[in-house]
Amino acid sequence: MKRAVARIDLGAIEHNCALLAELVGPGVELCAVVKADGYGHGMVPAAKAAVRGGATALAVATASEAAELRAALPDARILTVGALSRAEADVALQAGSEVAMWREGFRAFLSERARTLGVRPRVHVKYDTGMGRLGDSDPDAVLALCDAVAADEHLELAGFWTHFATADELGDEYFPRQLAAFTALAERVRASHPQVTVHAANSAAVFREPASHFDMVRCGIAVYGLDPFGVDPAEHGLRPALELRSYVADVKLFPAGASAGYGRSWRAPRDTYVGVVPIGYGDGWRRGLSNRVDVLIGGRRYPVSGTISMDNLTVDLGPQTTVRPGDEVVLIGRQGEEVQSAEDIARVLGTINYEITCGISARVPREYVGGEAG
Ligand SMILES: *Cc1c(COP(=O)(O)O)cnc(C)c1O
């Protein structure tokens, strides 16, 4: 019995990728985003499962992620979407990663590094259509940069792309404006560079708007079976890949009024049994969940009662209980008919499902089922 474990179903990742590939149809590539340790699922096993499910490219945010992924997948098409410092650019180039670019100064620098290292990196020029983060928002400058990259013998113009700020806010008016601006410039880029891969959509955009699919889509959250709209993954046919589990380390009888945990934030309202579960905020099960969520034991819900500490939490099992030390505890996932999703946890914390799985700490071992993890 492990104190806390994240169980990852690689078959679910494969299924979700196959579903996304089917949704975008032939002729549109699926790039699976595996940054931040595969949103907490484990970058390399997630990447391999995504490729089995039909992803033809993999995206990471950082150069060191690209290098780690390259070591495990020598033949994969890898795209680093994040900003690169000069030192990081070398790491990305040596990893054979495709890179993002939006400034002429970086083109000149990268060209020189490519010549020195004897590589010819594939470059994706980024147009900031309204995310207000990476990319250049001046269409003429972006077009000029595309021309400069294409004319540079040390670089290859591989992609033209953008990123949406509000794709997950159904019905908003900003997403269509970003899409319209991008579509207009993409036509001009394609006119002079017909070979470029045009891409814009994240998971939410894939479900929301087929006109955003272009030549490739970049899906992260949906690959892991989490709902990009934060509600219910099943509505889109997605299967959550991650379950967070622990076990009952001890059961003890509390007299009415006795308290559990730091600060005595909970007191037994009656004589009751309390279960001790050895998982806490040191594992990413946030302290803000204290007295606000349930856990599943034996297919039933029990409230987390008392302040969650770094390594433990306590659960009110009621005045009579069949729960015994050693019983499995599910914190995220399904047990019998009961489900507690990453979306449920996110809602309680006022955040998004992304942050819940990314926040499961390195102390929690990842265990893989449904495919080869290596
Ligand atoms: C993380 C990321 C994605 C994936 O977004 P999801 O909402 O997880 O699908 C796509 N594109 C870029 C540039 C990203 O940084």
Coordinates of C-alpha atoms and ligand atoms in Angstrom, one line a residue:
M1 CA 0.0 0.0 0.0
K2 CA 1.5 3.3 -1.1
R3 CA 0.7 6.3 1.1
A4 CA -0.3 8.4 -2.0
V5 CA -0.2 7.6 -5.6
A6 CA -1.4 9.1 -8.9
R7 CA -2.6 6.3 -11.1
I8 CA -2.4 7.2 -14.8
D9 CA -4.4 5.3 -17.4
L10 CA -2.4 5.5 -20.6
G11 CA -5.2 3.9 -22.5
A12 CA -7.3 6.9 -21.6
I13 CA -4.7 9.3 -23.1
E14 CA -4.6 7.2 -26.2
H15 CA -8.4 7.2 -26.4
N16 CA -8.5 11.0 -26.0
C17 CA -6.0 11.6 -28.7
A18 CA -7.8 9.2 -31.1
L19 CA -11.0 11.1 -30.3
L20 CA -9.3 14.5 -31.0
A21 CA -7.7 13.2 -34.2
E22 CA -11.1 12.0 -35.4
L23 CA -12.7 15.3 -34.5
V24 CA -10.3 17.4 -36.5
G25 CA -10.3 14.9 -39.3
P26 CA -7.6 13.8 -41.8
G27 CA -5.4 16.6 -43.1
V28 CA -5.2 18.3 -39.6
E29 CA -2.4 17.3 -37.4
L30 CA -2.7 16.7 -33.7
C31 CA 0.1 18.2 -31.6
A32 CA -0.2 16.8 -28.0
V33 CA 1.0 19.4 -25.4
V34 CA 3.0 17.6 -22.8
K35 CA 4.6 20.5 -21.0
A36 CA 4.8 20.7 -17.2
D37 CA 5.4 17.0 -16.9
G38 CA 2.4 16.2 -19.0
Y39 CA 0.1 18.4 -16.9
G40 CA 1.3 16.3 -13.9
H41 CA 0.7 13.0 -15.6
G42 CA 4.4 12.3 -16.5
M43 CA 5.7 13.8 -19.7
V44 CA 7.3 10.8 -21.4
P45 CA 4.7 8.2 -20.7
A46 CA 2.0 10.7 -21.7
A47 CA 3.9 11.6 -24.9
K48 CA 4.2 8.0 -25.9
A49 CA 0.6 7.3 -25.3
A50 CA -0.4 10.4 -27.3
V51 CA 1.7 9.2 -30.2
R52 CA 0.0 5.8 -30.1
G53 CA -3.4 7.6 -30.1
G54 CA -2.5 9.6 -33.3
A55 CA -0.6 12.7 -32.2
T56 CA 2.0 13.5 -34.9
A57 CA 3.8 16.3 -32.9
L58 CA 4.5 17.1 -29.3
A59 CA 4.7 20.5 -27.7
V60 CA 6.6 21.5 -24.6
A61 CA 7.1 25.0 -23.0
T62 CA 10.8 24.9 -22.2
A63 CA 14.1 23.8 -23.7
S64 CA 14.9 21.4 -20.9
E65 CA 11.6 19.7 -21.4
A66 CA 12.4 19.4 -25.1
A67 CA 15.8 17.8 -24.3
E68 CA 14.2 15.4 -21.9
L69 CA 11.6 14.4 -24.4
R70 CA 14.1 14.0 -27.2
A71 CA 16.2 11.6 -25.1
A72 CA 13.1 9.3 -24.8
L73 CA 11.7 9.8 -28.3
P74 CA 14.5 10.1 -30.8
D75 CA 12.2 10.4 -33.8
A76 CA 9.4 12.6 -32.5
R77 CA 8.5 16.0 -33.9
I78 CA 8.9 18.3 -30.9
L79 CA 7.9 22.0 -30.8
T80 CA 9.0 24.3 -27.9
V81 CA 6.2 26.9 -27.7
G82 CA 7.7 29.0 -24.9
A83 CA 10.2 31.9 -24.9
L84 CA 13.8 30.9 -25.0
S85 CA 16.7 32.8 -23.5
R86 CA 19.9 32.7 -25.5
A87 CA 21.3 29.8 -23.4
E88 CA 18.1 27.9 -23.7
A89 CA 18.0 28.4 -27.5
D90 CA 21.1 26.3 -27.8
V91 CA 19.5 23.5 -25.7
A92 CA 16.4 23.5 -27.8
L93 CA 18.4 23.4 -31.1
Q94 CA 20.6 20.6 -29.8
A95 CA 17.4 18.7 -28.9
G96 CA 16.2 19.1 -32.5
S97 CA 13.2 21.0 -31.4
E98 CA 11.2 23.3 -33.6
V99 CA 11.1 26.8 -32.0
A100 CA 8.8 29.8 -31.6
M101 CA 9.9 33.2 -32.9
W102 CA 8.4 36.7 -33.1
R103 CA 11.4 39.2 -33.1
E104 CA 13.9 40.0 -35.8
G105 CA 16.7 40.2 -33.3
F106 CA 16.0 36.6 -32.2
R107 CA 16.0 35.5 -35.9
A108 CA 19.4 37.0 -36.4
F109 CA 20.7 35.4 -33.2
L110 CA 19.1 32.0 -33.9
S111 CA 20.5 32.0 -37.5
E112 CA 24.0 32.5 -36.2
R113 CA 23.6 29.8 -33.5
A114 CA 22.2 27.4 -36.2
R115 CA 25.2 28.1 -38.4
T116 CA 27.6 27.5 -35.6
L117 CA 25.9 24.3 -34.4
G118 CA 25.4 23.0 -37.9
V119 CA 21.6 22.6 -37.6
R120 CA 18.7 24.1 -39.6
P121 CA 15.9 24.6 -37.1
R122 CA 12.3 24.7 -38.1
V123 CA 10.8 28.0 -36.9
H124 CA 7.2 28.9 -36.0
V125 CA 6.5 32.6 -36.3
K126 CA 4.0 33.8 -33.7
Y127 CA 1.3 36.4 -34.3
D128 CA -0.1 37.9 -31.1
T129 CA -3.8 38.3 -32.0
G130 CA -4.9 39.3 -28.5
M131 CA -3.4 37.0 -25.9
G132 CA -1.0 39.9 -25.1
R133 CA 1.8 37.6 -24.2
L134 CA 4.3 36.0 -26.6
G135 CA 4.2 37.0 -30.3
D136 CA 4.2 40.3 -32.2
S137 CA 0.9 42.1 -32.7
D138 CA 1.9 44.1 -35.8
P139 CA 0.8 42.1 -38.8
D140 CA 3.3 43.8 -41.2
A141 CA 6.2 43.0 -38.9
V142 CA 5.0 39.4 -38.5
L143 CA 4.8 39.0 -42.3
A144 CA 8.3 40.6 -42.7
L145 CA 9.6 38.1 -40.2
C146 CA 8.1 35.2 -42.1
D147 CA 9.8 36.4 -45.2
A148 CA 13.1 36.9 -43.4
V149 CA 13.0 33.4 -41.9
A150 CA 12.1 31.9 -45.3
A151 CA 15.1 33.7 -46.9
D152 CA 17.5 32.7 -44.2
E153 CA 19.6 29.7 -45.3
H154 CA 20.2 28.6 -41.7
L155 CA 16.5 28.5 -40.8
E156 CA 13.3 26.9 -42.1
L157 CA 10.0 28.6 -41.9
A158 CA 7.8 25.8 -40.6
G159 CA 4.8 27.4 -38.9
F160 CA 2.7 30.4 -38.5
W161 CA 0.6 30.5 -35.3
T162 CA -1.3 32.3 -32.5
H163 CA -2.9 31.4 -29.2
F164 CA -6.4 32.2 -28.0
A165 CA -7.1 34.0 -24.7
T166 CA -10.8 33.1 -24.2
A167 CA -11.5 29.9 -26.2
D168 CA -12.9 28.3 -23.1
E169 CA -15.5 31.1 -22.5
L170 CA -18.3 30.0 -24.7
G171 CA -20.2 32.8 -26.3
D172 CA -17.6 35.5 -25.7
E173 CA -16.9 38.0 -28.5
Y174 CA -13.1 38.1 -28.2
F175 CA -12.3 34.6 -29.5
P176 CA -14.0 35.3 -32.9
R177 CA -12.0 38.6 -33.2
Q178 CA -8.7 36.8 -32.6
L179 CA -9.7 34.1 -35.0
A180 CA -10.7 36.7 -37.7
A181 CA -7.4 38.6 -37.3
F182 CA -5.4 35.4 -37.5
T183 CA -7.3 34.0 -40.5
A184 CA -6.7 37.2 -42.4
L185 CA -3.0 37.2 -41.9
A186 CA -2.7 33.4 -42.4
E187 CA -4.0 33.9 -45.9
R188 CA -1.3 36.4 -46.6
V189 CA 1.4 34.2 -45.2
R190 CA 0.2 31.2 -47.1
A191 CA 0.2 33.1 -50.3
S192 CA 3.9 33.6 -50.2
H193 CA 4.8 30.5 -48.1
P194 CA 2.3 27.7 -49.0
Q195 CA 4.3 25.0 -47.1
V196 CA 3.9 26.5 -43.6
T197 CA 1.8 24.7 -41.0
V198 CA -0.8 27.2 -39.7
H199 CA -2.0 26.5 -36.2
A200 CA -4.0 28.2 -33.5
A201 CA -6.4 26.0 -31.6
N202 CA -6.0 24.8 -28.0
S203 CA -8.4 22.1 -26.7
A204 CA -11.3 24.5 -26.1
A205 CA -11.0 25.9 -29.6
V206 CA -11.0 22.4 -31.1
F207 CA -14.4 21.7 -29.6
R208 CA -15.7 25.2 -30.0
E209 CA -14.9 26.2 -33.6
P210 CA -13.8 24.0 -36.5
A211 CA -12.7 27.1 -38.4
S212 CA -9.9 27.4 -35.8
H213 CA -8.4 24.0 -36.7
F214 CA -6.3 25.1 -39.8
D215 CA -3.4 22.6 -40.4
M216 CA -2.7 21.5 -36.8
V217 CA -4.3 21.8 -33.4
R218 CA -2.3 22.0 -30.1
C219 CA -4.2 20.1 -27.4
G220 CA -3.2 19.7 -23.8
I221 CA -6.0 19.5 -21.3
A222 CA -8.2 17.3 -23.4
V223 CA -5.4 14.8 -24.0
Y224 CA -5.6 14.1 -20.3
G225 CA -9.3 13.7 -20.4
L226 CA -10.0 16.9 -18.5
D227 CA -12.7 19.3 -19.7
P228 CA -11.3 22.5 -21.3
F229 CA -14.6 24.2 -20.2
G230 CA -14.1 23.0 -16.6
V231 CA -17.5 21.2 -16.4
D232 CA -17.7 17.5 -17.3
P233 CA -15.2 15.7 -19.6
A234 CA -17.8 13.0 -20.4
E235 CA -19.8 15.6 -22.3
H236 CA -17.1 15.6 -25.0
G237 CA -16.4 11.8 -24.8
L238 CA -13.1 12.5 -22.9
R239 CA -11.8 10.0 -20.4
P240 CA -9.9 11.4 -17.3
A241 CA -6.5 9.6 -17.2
L242 CA -5.5 10.5 -13.7
E243 CA -6.7 9.1 -10.3
L244 CA -5.3 10.3 -7.0
R245 CA -5.4 7.6 -4.3
S246 CA -4.3 7.1 -0.8
Y247 CA -5.4 4.7 2.0
V248 CA -6.8 4.7 5.5
A249 CA -3.8 4.6 7.8
D250 CA -5.8 4.5 11.0
V251 CA -9.4 4.7 12.3
K252 CA -10.2 6.1 15.8
L253 CA -13.2 6.9 17.9
F254 CA -13.6 10.5 18.8
P255 CA -15.8 11.6 21.7
A256 CA -18.1 14.5 20.9
G257 CA -16.1 17.8 21.0
A258 CA -12.7 16.3 20.3
S259 CA -10.8 18.0 17.5
A260 CA -8.7 16.8 14.6
G261 CA -5.7 18.7 13.1
Y262 CA -4.0 22.0 13.4
G263 CA -6.0 24.9 14.7
R264 CA -8.9 22.6 15.7
S265 CA -10.9 23.8 12.7
W266 CA -13.2 20.8 13.1
R267 CA -14.7 19.2 16.2
A268 CA -16.6 16.0 16.4
P269 CA -20.3 17.0 16.5
R270 CA -21.1 13.7 18.2
D271 CA -19.2 10.6 19.1
T272 CA -17.8 9.6 15.7
Y273 CA -15.1 7.6 14.0
V274 CA -12.3 9.5 12.3
G275 CA -10.1 8.1 9.5
V276 CA -6.6 9.3 9.0
V277 CA -5.4 9.5 5.4
P278 CA -1.7 10.1 4.8
I279 CA -1.8 12.7 2.1
G280 CA -1.7 16.5 2.4
Y281 CA -0.7 19.7 0.9
G282 CA 2.9 18.4 0.5
D283 CA 1.5 16.1 -2.0
G284 CA -0.5 18.9 -3.7
W285 CA -3.8 18.2 -1.9
R286 CA -4.2 21.8 -1.0
R287 CA -4.9 23.2 2.4
G288 CA -7.7 25.3 1.0
L289 CA -9.7 22.1 0.6
S290 CA -9.9 21.7 4.4
N291 CA -13.5 21.0 5.5
R292 CA -14.6 21.7 1.9
V293 CA -14.4 18.4 -0.1
D294 CA -15.0 14.8 0.3
V295 CA -13.0 11.6 -0.3
L296 CA -14.3 8.3 -1.5
I297 CA -13.9 5.2 0.6
G298 CA -15.7 1.9 -0.1
G299 CA -17.7 3.6 -2.8
R300 CA -19.1 6.3 -0.4
R301 CA -18.3 9.9 0.1
Y302 CA -16.9 11.2 3.4
P303 CA -16.1 14.8 4.3
V304 CA -12.5 15.9 4.9
S305 CA -12.9 17.1 8.4
G306 CA -10.2 19.3 10.0
T307 CA -7.3 21.2 8.5
I308 CA -5.3 19.4 5.9
S309 CA -1.7 19.3 7.0
M310 CA 1.4 18.7 4.9
D311 CA 1.3 14.9 5.1
N312 CA -2.1 13.9 6.5
L313 CA -5.8 14.7 6.5
T314 CA -8.7 13.4 8.5
V315 CA -12.1 12.3 7.5
D316 CA -15.4 12.0 9.5
L317 CA -16.6 8.4 9.1
G318 CA -19.7 8.8 11.2
P319 CA -20.9 7.1 14.5
Q320 CA -20.8 3.7 12.9
T321 CA -18.4 2.6 10.2
T322 CA -17.3 -0.3 8.2
V323 CA -14.2 1.6 7.1
R324 CA -11.0 -0.2 8.2
P325 CA -7.3 0.7 8.2
G326 CA -5.9 -0.3 4.8
D327 CA -9.0 0.6 2.8
E328 CA -8.4 2.5 -0.4
V329 CA -9.2 6.2 -0.5
V330 CA -9.9 8.0 -3.8
L331 CA -9.4 11.7 -3.9
I332 CA -9.7 12.3 -7.6
G333 CA -11.4 9.6 -9.7
R334 CA -14.1 7.0 -9.4
Q335 CA -14.9 4.4 -6.8
G336 CA -18.1 2.3 -7.4
E337 CA -20.8 4.7 -8.5
E338 CA -19.1 7.8 -6.9
V339 CA -16.9 10.2 -8.8
Q340 CA -14.9 13.2 -7.7
S341 CA -13.4 14.9 -10.6
A342 CA -10.4 17.4 -11.0
E343 CA -13.1 19.8 -12.1
D344 CA -15.0 19.4 -8.8
I345 CA -11.8 20.1 -6.9
A346 CA -10.9 23.1 -9.1
R347 CA -14.4 24.6 -8.5
V348 CA -13.9 24.4 -4.7
L349 CA -10.6 26.2 -4.9
G350 CA -11.7 28.8 -7.5
T351 CA -9.2 27.6 -10.0
I352 CA -9.1 25.4 -13.1
N353 CA -8.5 21.6 -13.5
Y354 CA -5.1 22.3 -15.1
E355 CA -3.8 23.6 -11.8
I356 CA -5.1 20.6 -9.9
T357 CA -3.2 17.9 -11.8
C358 CA -0.1 20.1 -12.3
G359 CA -0.1 20.7 -8.6
I360 CA 0.2 17.1 -7.6
S361 CA 3.7 17.2 -6.2
A362 CA 6.8 15.1 -7.1
R363 CA 6.5 13.3 -3.8
V364 CA 3.5 11.4 -5.3
P365 CA 4.6 8.5 -7.4
R366 CA 3.0 8.1 -10.8
E367 CA 1.8 4.5 -11.5
Y368 CA 0.9 3.6 -15.1
V369 CA -1.7 1.2 -16.4
G370 CA -3.1 0.6 -19.8
G371 CA 0.1 0.8 -21.8
E372 CA 3.8 0.8 -21.7
A373 CA 5.1 3.6 -19.4
G374 CA 8.8 3.6 -20.4
Ligands
LIG1 C1 -0.4 25.0 -23.1 C2 -0.6 25.4 -24.4 C3 -1.6 24.8 -25.3 C4 -2.5 23.7 -24.8 O1 -3.7 24.3 -24.2 P1 -4.9 23.4 -23.7 O2 -5.9 24.4 -23.2 O3 -4.3 22.7 -22.5 O4 -5.4 22.6 -24.8 C5 -1.7 25.2 -26.6 N1 -0.9 26.1 -27.1 C6 0.0 26.8 -26.3 C7 0.9 27.9 -26.9 C8 0.2 26.5 -25.0 O5 1.1 27.1 -24.2

